[in-house]
mmCIF file of C-alpha atoms and ligand atoms in Angstrom:
data_model
loop_
_atom_site.group_PDB
_atom_site.id
_atom_site.type_symbol
_atom_site.label_atom_id
_atom_site.label_comp_id
_atom_site.label_asym_id
_atom_site.label_seq_id
_atom_site.Cartn_x
_atom_site.Cartn_y
_atom_site.Cartn_z
ATOM 1 C CA UNK A 1 69.641 70.767 116.911
ATOM 2 C CA UNK A 2 73.240 71.282 115.843
ATOM 3 C CA UNK A 3 74.657 74.592 116.936
ATOM 4 C CA UNK A 4 74.968 77.155 114.157
ATOM 5 C CA UNK A 5 78.476 77.465 112.819
ATOM 6 C CA UNK A 6 80.313 80.736 113.141
ATOM 7 C CA UNK A 7 80.446 82.571 109.842
ATOM 8 C CA UNK A 8 83.997 83.805 109.303
ATOM 9 C CA UNK A 9 82.991 86.072 106.411
ATOM 10 C CA UNK A 10 82.956 89.696 107.555
ATOM 11 C CA UNK A 11 84.732 89.005 110.829
ATOM 12 C CA UNK A 12 87.276 91.776 111.538
ATOM 13 C CA UNK A 13 90.894 90.680 111.913
ATOM 14 C CA UNK A 14 91.104 91.331 115.673
ATOM 15 C CA UNK A 15 88.039 89.184 116.292
ATOM 16 C CA UNK A 16 89.341 86.428 114.050
ATOM 17 C CA UNK A 17 92.599 86.457 116.016
ATOM 18 C CA UNK A 18 90.671 86.046 119.271
ATOM 19 C CA UNK A 19 88.691 83.274 117.641
ATOM 20 C CA UNK A 20 91.908 81.372 116.912
ATOM 21 C CA UNK A 21 93.395 82.240 120.303
ATOM 22 C CA UNK A 22 90.364 80.584 121.902
ATOM 23 C CA UNK A 23 91.254 77.438 119.928
ATOM 24 C CA UNK A 24 94.818 77.656 121.233
ATOM 25 C CA UNK A 25 96.094 78.754 117.829
ATOM 26 C CA UNK A 26 98.505 81.530 116.909
ATOM 27 C CA UNK A 27 97.207 84.877 115.643
ATOM 28 C CA UNK A 28 98.758 84.374 112.202
ATOM 29 C CA UNK A 29 96.057 81.804 111.518
ATOM 30 C CA UNK A 30 93.699 84.756 111.143
ATOM 31 C CA UNK A 31 95.952 86.218 108.448
ATOM 32 C CA UNK A 32 96.105 82.918 106.605
ATOM 33 C CA UNK A 33 92.378 82.456 106.666
ATOM 34 C CA UNK A 34 91.688 86.049 105.604
ATOM 35 C CA UNK A 35 93.955 85.645 102.589
ATOM 36 C CA UNK A 36 92.084 82.522 101.604
ATOM 37 C CA UNK A 37 88.677 84.112 102.006
ATOM 38 C CA UNK A 38 89.256 87.494 100.403
ATOM 39 C CA UNK A 39 92.234 87.093 98.077
ATOM 40 C CA UNK A 40 91.739 83.537 96.861
ATOM 41 C CA UNK A 41 87.937 83.705 97.281
ATOM 42 C CA UNK A 42 87.986 80.266 98.861
ATOM 43 C CA UNK A 43 84.952 79.235 100.886
ATOM 44 C CA UNK A 44 85.891 75.621 101.487
ATOM 45 C CA UNK A 45 88.024 75.114 104.585
ATOM 46 C CA UNK A 46 89.530 71.976 103.037
ATOM 47 C CA UNK A 47 91.067 74.088 100.264
ATOM 48 C CA UNK A 48 93.094 76.102 102.795
ATOM 49 C CA UNK A 49 96.193 74.023 102.233
ATOM 50 C CA UNK A 50 98.627 75.904 104.469
ATOM 51 C CA UNK A 51 96.525 74.964 107.474
ATOM 52 C CA UNK A 52 97.134 71.589 109.043
ATOM 53 C CA UNK A 53 94.671 68.851 108.331
ATOM 54 C CA UNK A 54 93.708 68.493 111.963
ATOM 55 C CA UNK A 55 93.037 72.196 112.399
ATOM 56 C CA UNK A 56 91.017 72.190 109.189
ATOM 57 C CA UNK A 57 89.006 69.293 110.539
ATOM 58 C CA UNK A 58 88.267 71.133 113.765
ATOM 59 C CA UNK A 59 87.552 74.408 111.967
ATOM 60 C CA UNK A 60 85.005 72.774 109.689
ATOM 61 C CA UNK A 61 83.037 71.572 112.666
ATOM 62 C CA UNK A 62 82.618 74.983 114.234
ATOM 63 C CA UNK A 63 82.975 77.517 111.439
ATOM 64 C CA UNK A 64 82.211 78.148 107.807
ATOM 65 C CA UNK A 65 82.433 80.811 105.139
ATOM 66 C CA UNK A 66 78.847 81.522 104.163
ATOM 67 C CA UNK A 67 78.463 83.988 101.298
ATOM 68 C CA UNK A 68 75.084 85.467 100.300
ATOM 69 C CA UNK A 69 73.908 84.304 96.902
ATOM 70 C CA UNK A 70 73.951 86.780 94.050
ATOM 71 C CA UNK A 71 71.550 86.909 91.103
ATOM 72 C CA UNK A 72 72.824 87.162 87.558
ATOM 73 C CA UNK A 73 73.707 90.837 87.057
ATOM 74 C CA UNK A 74 71.520 93.164 85.012
ATOM 75 C CA UNK A 75 73.650 95.446 82.913
ATOM 76 C CA UNK A 76 72.713 98.931 81.810
ATOM 77 C CA UNK A 77 73.988 100.440 78.533
ATOM 78 C CA UNK A 78 76.117 102.924 80.517
ATOM 79 C CA UNK A 79 78.052 100.064 82.130
ATOM 80 C CA UNK A 80 76.250 99.972 85.484
ATOM 81 C CA UNK A 81 75.510 96.461 86.771
ATOM 82 C CA UNK A 82 72.874 95.625 89.361
ATOM 83 C CA UNK A 83 72.662 92.404 91.337
ATOM 84 C CA UNK A 84 70.200 91.080 93.859
ATOM 85 C CA UNK A 85 71.895 89.720 96.959
ATOM 86 C CA UNK A 86 69.728 87.171 98.747
ATOM 87 C CA UNK A 87 69.544 87.223 102.509
ATOM 88 C CA UNK A 88 69.285 84.184 104.732
ATOM 89 C CA UNK A 89 65.659 85.149 105.420
ATOM 90 C CA UNK A 90 64.795 84.823 101.734
ATOM 91 C CA UNK A 91 64.630 88.524 100.958
ATOM 92 C CA UNK A 92 66.740 90.388 98.463
ATOM 93 C CA UNK A 93 68.666 93.632 98.542
ATOM 94 C CA UNK A 94 70.396 95.398 95.690
ATOM 95 C CA UNK A 95 74.070 95.932 94.964
ATOM 96 C CA UNK A 96 75.186 98.243 92.176
ATOM 97 C CA UNK A 97 78.524 98.440 90.389
ATOM 98 C CA UNK A 98 79.329 101.817 88.877
ATOM 99 C CA UNK A 99 82.472 101.674 86.726
ATOM 100 C CA UNK A 100 83.976 105.005 85.752
ATOM 101 C CA UNK A 101 82.100 106.568 82.858
ATOM 102 C CA UNK A 102 83.301 105.172 79.570
ATOM 103 C CA UNK A 103 84.771 102.031 81.071
ATOM 104 C CA UNK A 104 83.420 98.819 79.721
ATOM 105 C CA UNK A 105 82.054 95.915 81.680
ATOM 106 C CA UNK A 106 80.654 93.878 78.873
ATOM 107 C CA UNK A 107 81.213 90.385 80.125
ATOM 108 C CA UNK A 108 83.716 89.658 77.362
ATOM 109 C CA UNK A 109 87.160 89.770 78.892
ATOM 110 C CA UNK A 110 88.986 90.130 75.599
ATOM 111 C CA UNK A 111 87.483 93.461 74.630
ATOM 112 C CA UNK A 112 86.646 95.052 77.946
ATOM 113 C CA UNK A 113 88.649 98.074 79.039
ATOM 114 C CA UNK A 114 89.468 97.939 82.732
ATOM 115 C CA UNK A 115 87.776 100.769 84.591
ATOM 116 C CA UNK A 116 89.932 103.317 86.385
ATOM 117 C CA UNK A 117 87.534 103.201 89.244
ATOM 118 C CA UNK A 118 84.987 100.562 90.147
ATOM 119 C CA UNK A 119 82.603 101.929 92.730
ATOM 120 C CA UNK A 120 80.312 99.467 94.461
ATOM 121 C CA UNK A 121 77.136 100.749 96.078
ATOM 122 C CA UNK A 122 76.079 98.320 98.805
ATOM 123 C CA UNK A 123 72.992 97.851 100.968
ATOM 124 C CA UNK A 124 73.046 97.684 104.747
ATOM 125 C CA UNK A 125 69.411 96.884 105.574
ATOM 126 C CA UNK A 126 66.483 95.062 104.009
ATOM 127 C CA UNK A 127 64.352 98.057 103.082
ATOM 128 C CA UNK A 128 64.554 101.173 105.207
ATOM 129 C CA UNK A 129 62.645 102.458 108.220
ATOM 130 C CA UNK A 130 63.186 106.164 107.595
ATOM 131 C CA UNK A 131 60.791 106.822 104.712
ATOM 132 C CA UNK A 132 62.355 109.902 103.125
ATOM 133 C CA UNK A 133 59.743 111.414 100.818
ATOM 134 C CA UNK A 134 61.829 111.169 97.628
ATOM 135 C CA UNK A 135 63.338 107.686 98.028
ATOM 136 C CA UNK A 136 61.920 104.445 96.627
ATOM 137 C CA UNK A 137 63.587 102.238 99.239
ATOM 138 C CA UNK A 138 61.495 103.689 102.078
ATOM 139 C CA UNK A 139 58.284 102.968 100.165
ATOM 140 C CA UNK A 140 59.108 99.246 100.331
ATOM 141 C CA UNK A 141 58.975 99.283 104.103
ATOM 142 C CA UNK A 142 61.507 97.732 106.394
ATOM 143 C CA UNK A 143 62.312 94.166 107.262
ATOM 144 C CA UNK A 144 65.537 94.120 109.185
ATOM 145 C CA UNK A 145 69.276 94.426 109.244
ATOM 146 C CA UNK A 146 71.844 92.688 107.119
ATOM 147 C CA UNK A 147 74.558 90.791 108.952
ATOM 148 C CA UNK A 148 78.154 91.840 108.469
ATOM 149 C CA UNK A 149 78.630 88.733 106.304
ATOM 150 C CA UNK A 150 75.744 89.830 104.103
ATOM 151 C CA UNK A 151 77.278 93.299 103.814
ATOM 152 C CA UNK A 152 80.852 92.174 103.115
ATOM 153 C CA UNK A 153 79.460 89.372 100.944
ATOM 154 C CA UNK A 154 78.175 91.927 98.437
ATOM 155 C CA UNK A 155 81.720 93.193 97.902
ATOM 156 C CA UNK A 156 83.122 89.653 97.889
ATOM 157 C CA UNK A 157 80.691 88.569 95.180
ATOM 158 C CA UNK A 158 81.098 91.675 93.031
ATOM 159 C CA UNK A 159 84.878 91.524 93.179
ATOM 160 C CA UNK A 160 84.785 87.865 92.232
ATOM 161 C CA UNK A 161 82.644 88.734 89.213
ATOM 162 C CA UNK A 162 85.091 91.452 88.182
ATOM 163 C CA UNK A 163 87.977 89.013 88.440
ATOM 164 C CA UNK A 164 86.069 86.489 86.345
ATOM 165 C CA UNK A 165 85.612 89.203 83.704
ATOM 166 C CA UNK A 166 89.341 89.851 83.644
ATOM 167 C CA UNK A 167 89.134 93.218 85.422
ATOM 168 C CA UNK A 168 92.216 93.091 87.605
ATOM 169 C CA UNK A 169 91.480 96.363 89.357
ATOM 170 C CA UNK A 170 88.661 94.913 91.399
ATOM 171 C CA UNK A 171 86.467 97.100 93.577
ATOM 172 C CA UNK A 172 88.265 100.402 94.207
ATOM 173 C CA UNK A 173 85.556 102.331 96.089
ATOM 174 C CA UNK A 174 82.654 101.280 98.276
ATOM 175 C CA UNK A 175 79.723 103.496 99.203
ATOM 176 C CA UNK A 176 77.071 102.527 101.763
ATOM 177 C CA UNK A 177 74.445 104.233 99.621
ATOM 178 C CA UNK A 178 72.278 101.275 98.703
ATOM 179 C CA UNK A 179 69.198 100.207 100.613
ATOM 180 C CA UNK A 180 68.923 101.074 104.283
ATOM 181 C CA UNK A 181 70.313 103.482 106.846
ATOM 182 C CA UNK A 182 73.812 102.224 107.702
ATOM 183 C CA UNK A 183 74.028 103.946 111.077
ATOM 184 C CA UNK A 184 70.891 102.142 112.268
ATOM 185 C CA UNK A 185 72.792 98.900 111.697
ATOM 186 C CA UNK A 186 75.843 100.221 113.461
ATOM 187 C CA UNK A 187 78.097 97.340 114.544
ATOM 188 C CA UNK A 188 77.713 95.153 111.457
ATOM 189 C CA UNK A 189 78.346 98.183 109.239
ATOM 190 C CA UNK A 190 81.472 99.229 111.144
ATOM 191 C CA UNK A 191 82.772 95.654 111.210
ATOM 192 C CA UNK A 192 82.188 95.430 107.485
ATOM 193 C CA UNK A 193 83.979 98.749 106.890
ATOM 194 C CA UNK A 194 86.906 97.389 108.914
ATOM 195 C CA UNK A 195 87.176 94.343 106.683
ATOM 196 C CA UNK A 196 86.869 96.440 103.513
ATOM 197 C CA UNK A 197 89.845 98.536 104.644
ATOM 198 C CA UNK A 198 91.981 95.633 105.904
ATOM 199 C CA UNK A 199 94.998 94.931 103.686
ATOM 200 C CA UNK A 200 94.452 91.213 104.088
ATOM 201 C CA UNK A 201 90.930 91.569 102.773
ATOM 202 C CA UNK A 202 90.004 94.285 100.256
ATOM 203 C CA UNK A 203 92.595 96.880 101.284
ATOM 204 C CA UNK A 204 90.444 99.846 100.235
ATOM 205 C CA UNK A 205 91.655 103.138 101.697
ATOM 206 C CA UNK A 206 89.527 104.966 104.246
ATOM 207 C CA UNK A 207 89.033 107.769 101.739
ATOM 208 C CA UNK A 208 87.401 105.316 99.369
ATOM 209 C CA UNK A 209 84.967 103.758 101.817
ATOM 210 C CA UNK A 210 82.011 106.060 102.406
ATOM 211 C CA UNK A 211 79.206 105.648 104.896
ATOM 212 C CA UNK A 212 76.180 107.713 103.967
ATOM 213 C CA UNK A 213 73.596 108.667 106.570
ATOM 214 C CA UNK A 214 70.269 110.464 106.684
ATOM 215 C CA UNK A 215 71.566 112.016 109.915
ATOM 216 C CA UNK A 216 71.425 109.723 112.944
ATOM 217 C CA UNK A 217 73.191 112.256 115.153
ATOM 218 C CA UNK A 218 74.239 110.132 118.177
ATOM 219 C CA UNK A 219 75.634 107.487 115.829
ATOM 220 C CA UNK A 220 77.678 110.035 113.879
ATOM 221 C CA UNK A 221 79.197 111.052 117.204
ATOM 222 C CA UNK A 222 79.784 107.431 118.177
ATOM 223 C CA UNK A 223 81.399 106.730 114.814
ATOM 224 C CA UNK A 224 84.163 109.186 115.657
ATOM 225 C CA UNK A 225 85.580 106.856 118.306
ATOM 226 C CA UNK A 226 85.402 103.764 116.106
ATOM 227 C CA UNK A 227 86.436 104.665 112.594
ATOM 228 C CA UNK A 228 87.699 107.321 110.206
ATOM 229 C CA UNK A 229 85.985 106.253 107.005
ATOM 230 C CA UNK A 230 84.588 108.946 104.763
ATOM 231 C CA UNK A 231 81.217 110.303 105.767
ATOM 232 C CA UNK A 232 78.420 111.502 103.528
ATOM 233 C CA UNK A 233 75.313 113.168 104.929
ATOM 234 C CA UNK A 234 72.007 113.275 103.091
ATOM 235 C CA UNK A 235 71.163 116.918 103.709
ATOM 236 C CA UNK A 236 68.737 117.818 100.886
ATOM 237 C CA UNK A 237 67.473 121.017 102.516
ATOM 238 C CA UNK A 238 69.059 124.057 104.164
ATOM 239 C CA UNK A 239 66.169 124.724 106.585
ATOM 240 C CA UNK A 240 64.441 122.555 109.164
ATOM 241 C CA UNK A 241 60.858 123.113 108.020
ATOM 242 C CA UNK A 242 61.752 121.841 104.557
ATOM 243 C CA UNK A 243 64.049 119.064 105.754
ATOM 244 C CA UNK A 244 61.335 117.836 108.158
ATOM 245 C CA UNK A 245 59.218 117.075 105.098
ATOM 246 C CA UNK A 246 61.921 115.454 102.962
ATOM 247 C CA UNK A 247 63.777 113.572 105.694
ATOM 248 C CA UNK A 248 61.347 112.919 108.574
ATOM 249 C CA UNK A 249 64.270 111.929 110.809
ATOM 250 C CA UNK A 250 65.072 115.649 110.911
ATOM 251 C CA UNK A 251 62.284 116.136 113.467
ATOM 252 C CA UNK A 252 64.314 114.125 115.885
ATOM 253 C CA UNK A 253 67.722 115.465 114.853
ATOM 254 C CA UNK A 254 67.449 118.955 113.385
ATOM 255 C CA UNK A 255 70.042 120.521 111.107
ATOM 256 C CA UNK A 256 71.969 122.409 113.805
ATOM 257 C CA UNK A 257 72.529 119.187 115.797
ATOM 258 C CA UNK A 258 73.453 117.349 112.628
ATOM 259 C CA UNK A 259 76.109 119.880 111.678
ATOM 260 C CA UNK A 260 77.480 119.817 115.238
ATOM 261 C CA UNK A 261 77.883 116.058 114.961
ATOM 262 C CA UNK A 262 79.610 116.561 111.596
ATOM 263 C CA UNK A 263 82.080 118.991 113.182
ATOM 264 C CA UNK A 264 82.751 116.411 115.876
ATOM 265 C CA UNK A 265 83.439 113.716 113.300
ATOM 266 C CA UNK A 266 85.631 116.048 111.239
ATOM 267 C CA UNK A 267 87.939 116.563 114.233
ATOM 268 C CA UNK A 268 89.015 112.939 113.914
ATOM 269 C CA UNK A 269 89.807 113.242 110.212
ATOM 270 C CA UNK A 270 92.870 114.813 108.643
ATOM 271 C CA UNK A 271 92.830 118.525 107.822
ATOM 272 C CA UNK A 272 92.440 117.724 104.169
ATOM 273 C CA UNK A 273 89.362 115.586 104.469
ATOM 274 C CA UNK A 274 85.834 116.878 104.156
ATOM 275 C CA UNK A 275 82.310 115.581 104.655
ATOM 276 C CA UNK A 276 80.164 115.137 101.572
ATOM 277 C CA UNK A 277 76.737 116.743 101.754
ATOM 278 C CA UNK A 278 74.332 115.010 99.419
ATOM 279 C CA UNK A 279 71.586 117.155 98.008
ATOM 280 C CA UNK A 280 68.925 115.628 95.787
ATOM 281 C CA UNK A 281 67.494 118.391 93.603
ATOM 282 C CA UNK A 282 63.711 118.269 93.226
ATOM 283 C CA UNK A 283 62.032 120.843 91.010
ATOM 284 C CA UNK A 284 60.122 123.507 92.869
ATOM 285 C CA UNK A 285 60.825 121.826 96.218
ATOM 286 C CA UNK A 286 64.445 122.532 97.186
ATOM 287 C CA UNK A 287 66.091 123.887 94.020
ATOM 288 C CA UNK A 288 65.516 127.658 94.099
ATOM 289 C CA UNK A 289 68.258 130.297 94.038
ATOM 290 C CA UNK A 290 67.303 131.135 97.634
ATOM 291 C CA UNK A 291 67.767 127.507 98.661
ATOM 292 C CA UNK A 292 71.228 127.528 97.098
ATOM 293 C CA UNK A 293 72.191 130.697 98.985
ATOM 294 C CA UNK A 294 70.785 129.339 102.270
ATOM 295 C CA UNK A 295 72.766 126.164 101.731
ATOM 296 C CA UNK A 296 75.982 128.082 101.078
ATOM 297 C CA UNK A 297 75.505 130.117 104.254
ATOM 298 C CA UNK A 298 74.678 127.042 106.275
ATOM 299 C CA UNK A 299 77.884 125.316 105.190
ATOM 300 C CA UNK A 300 80.156 128.355 105.497
ATOM 301 C CA UNK A 301 83.183 127.460 107.602
ATOM 302 C CA UNK A 302 82.485 123.721 107.548
ATOM 303 C CA UNK A 303 84.867 121.350 105.776
ATOM 304 C CA UNK A 304 82.189 120.097 103.423
ATOM 305 C CA UNK A 305 81.648 119.588 99.755
ATOM 306 C CA UNK A 306 78.259 119.338 98.150
ATOM 307 C CA UNK A 307 77.245 116.509 95.891
ATOM 308 C CA UNK A 308 74.183 117.479 93.856
ATOM 309 C CA UNK A 309 72.024 114.540 92.761
ATOM 310 C CA UNK A 310 69.314 115.259 90.205
ATOM 311 C CA UNK A 311 66.123 113.573 91.427
ATOM 312 C CA UNK A 312 65.552 110.123 89.956
ATOM 313 C CA UNK A 313 61.884 109.298 89.439
ATOM 314 C CA UNK A 314 60.424 105.974 90.609
ATOM 315 C CA UNK A 315 56.981 104.379 90.167
ATOM 316 C CA UNK A 316 55.884 104.532 93.819
ATOM 317 C CA UNK A 317 56.335 108.306 94.034
ATOM 318 C CA UNK A 318 53.079 109.872 95.248
ATOM 319 C CA UNK A 319 54.344 113.450 95.412
ATOM 320 C CA UNK A 320 54.739 114.055 91.686
ATOM 321 C CA UNK A 321 58.391 114.997 92.170
ATOM 322 C CA UNK A 322 60.350 115.980 89.084
ATOM 323 C CA UNK A 323 63.966 116.453 88.160
ATOM 324 C CA UNK A 324 64.860 120.105 87.502
ATOM 325 C CA UNK A 325 66.037 121.131 84.026
ATOM 326 C CA UNK A 326 69.789 121.068 83.364
ATOM 327 C CA UNK A 327 69.753 124.885 83.289
ATOM 328 C CA UNK A 328 68.158 125.076 86.729
ATOM 329 C CA UNK A 329 70.614 122.549 88.109
ATOM 330 C CA UNK A 330 73.543 124.490 86.628
ATOM 331 C CA UNK A 331 72.256 127.696 88.202
ATOM 332 C CA UNK A 332 72.011 126.058 91.626
ATOM 333 C CA UNK A 333 75.542 124.758 91.300
ATOM 334 C CA UNK A 334 76.898 128.109 90.105
ATOM 335 C CA UNK A 335 75.488 129.932 93.121
ATOM 336 C CA UNK A 336 77.194 127.484 95.463
ATOM 337 C CA UNK A 337 80.493 127.696 93.585
ATOM 338 C CA UNK A 338 80.363 131.484 93.613
ATOM 339 C CA UNK A 339 79.837 131.363 97.362
ATOM 340 C CA UNK A 340 83.006 129.278 97.625
ATOM 341 C CA UNK A 341 81.372 125.905 98.294
ATOM 342 C CA UNK A 342 83.010 122.971 96.476
ATOM 343 C CA UNK A 343 80.100 121.454 94.563
ATOM 344 C CA UNK A 344 79.956 118.478 92.253
ATOM 345 C CA UNK A 345 77.115 117.284 90.131
ATOM 346 C CA UNK A 346 76.559 113.548 90.294
ATOM 347 C CA UNK A 347 75.779 112.187 86.867
ATOM 348 C CA UNK A 348 72.798 109.915 86.713
ATOM 349 C CA UNK A 349 73.871 106.356 85.968
ATOM 350 C CA UNK A 350 72.000 103.103 85.744
ATOM 351 C CA UNK A 351 68.503 104.587 85.777
ATOM 352 C CA UNK A 352 67.304 102.452 82.860
ATOM 353 C CA UNK A 353 67.690 99.357 85.074
ATOM 354 C CA UNK A 354 66.363 101.059 88.214
ATOM 355 C CA UNK A 355 69.839 101.211 89.731
ATOM 356 C CA UNK A 356 70.190 104.974 90.211
ATOM 357 C CA UNK A 357 70.163 106.727 93.606
ATOM 358 C CA UNK A 358 66.867 106.274 95.349
ATOM 359 C CA UNK A 359 65.578 103.621 92.952
ATOM 360 C CA UNK A 360 66.711 100.509 94.816
ATOM 361 C CA UNK A 361 63.908 98.355 96.085
ATOM 362 C CA UNK A 362 64.979 94.698 96.111
ATOM 363 C CA UNK A 363 62.418 92.286 97.457
ATOM 364 C CA UNK A 364 61.311 93.369 100.889
ATOM 365 C CA UNK A 365 58.395 91.937 102.778
ATOM 366 C CA UNK A 366 57.318 94.877 104.828
ATOM 367 C CA UNK A 367 56.633 94.328 108.477
ATOM 368 C CA UNK A 368 55.299 97.629 109.627
ATOM 369 C CA UNK A 369 55.137 96.460 113.215
ATOM 370 C CA UNK A 370 58.757 95.494 112.921
ATOM 371 C CA UNK A 371 59.574 98.955 111.620
ATOM 372 C CA UNK A 372 57.858 100.642 114.565
ATOM 373 C CA UNK A 373 59.426 98.333 117.128
ATOM 374 C CA UNK A 374 62.780 98.801 115.503
ATOM 375 C CA UNK A 375 62.611 102.580 115.484
ATOM 376 C CA UNK A 376 61.447 102.598 119.093
ATOM 377 C CA UNK A 377 64.329 100.364 120.152
ATOM 378 C CA UNK A 378 66.773 102.578 118.291
ATOM 379 C CA UNK A 379 65.330 105.586 120.092
ATOM 380 C CA UNK A 380 64.004 107.130 116.915
ATOM 381 C CA UNK A 381 60.359 108.139 117.059
ATOM 382 C CA UNK A 382 58.386 106.788 114.139
ATOM 383 C CA UNK A 383 58.510 109.443 111.490
ATOM 384 C CA UNK A 384 55.114 110.629 110.392
ATOM 385 C CA UNK A 385 55.113 113.175 107.656
ATOM 386 C CA UNK A 386 52.945 116.175 107.354
ATOM 387 C CA UNK A 387 51.871 117.316 103.914
ATOM 388 C CA UNK A 388 54.441 119.561 102.217
HETATM 389 N N1 SAH B 1 70.149 106.051 104.235
HETATM 390 C C1 SAH B 1 71.429 106.539 103.750
HETATM 391 C C2 SAH B 1 71.936 105.716 102.618
HETATM 392 C C3 SAH B 1 71.144 105.873 101.317
HETATM 393 S S1 SAH B 1 72.109 106.843 100.306
HETATM 394 C C4 SAH B 1 71.320 108.009 103.446
HETATM 395 O O1 SAH B 1 70.214 108.542 103.520
HETATM 396 O O2 SAH B 1 72.330 108.651 103.196
HETATM 397 C C5 SAH B 1 71.195 107.133 98.936
HETATM 398 C C6 SAH B 1 71.406 108.572 98.424
HETATM 399 O O3 SAH B 1 70.530 108.781 97.330
HETATM 400 C C7 SAH B 1 71.023 109.568 99.488
HETATM 401 O O4 SAH B 1 71.735 110.742 99.428
HETATM 402 C C8 SAH B 1 69.592 109.772 99.110
HETATM 403 O O5 SAH B 1 69.093 110.889 99.700
HETATM 404 C C9 SAH B 1 69.666 109.837 97.619
HETATM 405 N N2 SAH B 1 68.354 109.595 96.989
HETATM 406 C C10 SAH B 1 67.339 108.901 97.514
HETATM 407 N N3 SAH B 1 66.296 108.887 96.671
HETATM 408 C C11 SAH B 1 66.658 109.578 95.581
HETATM 409 C C12 SAH B 1 66.016 109.877 94.344
HETATM 410 N N4 SAH B 1 64.774 109.470 94.087
HETATM 411 N N5 SAH B 1 66.708 110.584 93.445
HETATM 412 C C13 SAH B 1 67.968 110.984 93.690
HETATM 413 N N6 SAH B 1 68.628 110.719 94.836
HETATM 414 C C14 SAH B 1 67.982 110.028 95.774
#
């Protein structure tokens, strides 16, 4: 059998330089190739005309640029677009484009207003092994990790679509808030983040690349020595007994340890940067005035801002969770603000096409055994939930 070719998509610059060094080539070859892949969106080595014919010939034998296939996008009336990205194993994950409110992405270049910000929400795993009680992705089960090419490929494809629609701004922000737990797919995710931030690739600033985690404490600590991207933590509860129910991973890594790891990560960031604490508001579960006060006290002294996400319902929900009323949400936010905690309310976008937070399911063939083996290997005990 022919040996598999190296996929150059998603390979960080330093590794690409070593790749060329091993071929006896100069490091600037990496720069040339990166420009072709990410700026010109070229996947055919033969089209890389500033590379000699003989090197192209050699390169084609050992390497390729393999991009995951994208479905036709589904567009919501509020401008959100959702794609399925197909994996090499024949599964599908979801990628969601969220243009700034009011910006148009209507497929007709002549009358579309370029968005000020184009945020892309990308997936890092096929399904998710963590099974948070309020998230649809966990209900699909878990099938494995995406490769760094499959992660970067989502941004590559979406930015190509934007260019084709005449939106010159491209992708301005990337959030690892799609399917999966990014820190349980550590190296591919960090490699991908590297490429997203590289000026020769997407050139997105570290403030605009956000990794979101349910709280894999040792990995948050490890992140500190590898990267300084923005970090978001899915907190959702100010007390362990409640968080144990919503985010079963909390049994392994309780809130105090999680906040310690956050402080550690914050030390590597500039004074002006904060961690985002995501808090999905579920009526009667975690949205009382007391919960808001507990949350404010918990976060006192930490460089953190709270992002409130009204719960988005999904068909597989067995808990009967509901979104609180706007008045209740406003009250929760006001308490936090009065306590001096910077708090934003995330507007719900894309829910009519199942593209809102917690609604992403893709096409995942669950392998429960795989999930258990995976969690065991990652040192995370299989979360089993007790009744609320
Ligand atoms: N596993 C990572 C990445 C997923 S991020 C993490 O947990 O951070 C997805 C965000 O949407 C998280 O903050 C998650 O808690 C939130 N979310 C999940 N399900 C939701 C739902 N049904 N309604 C609103 N927000 C939800």
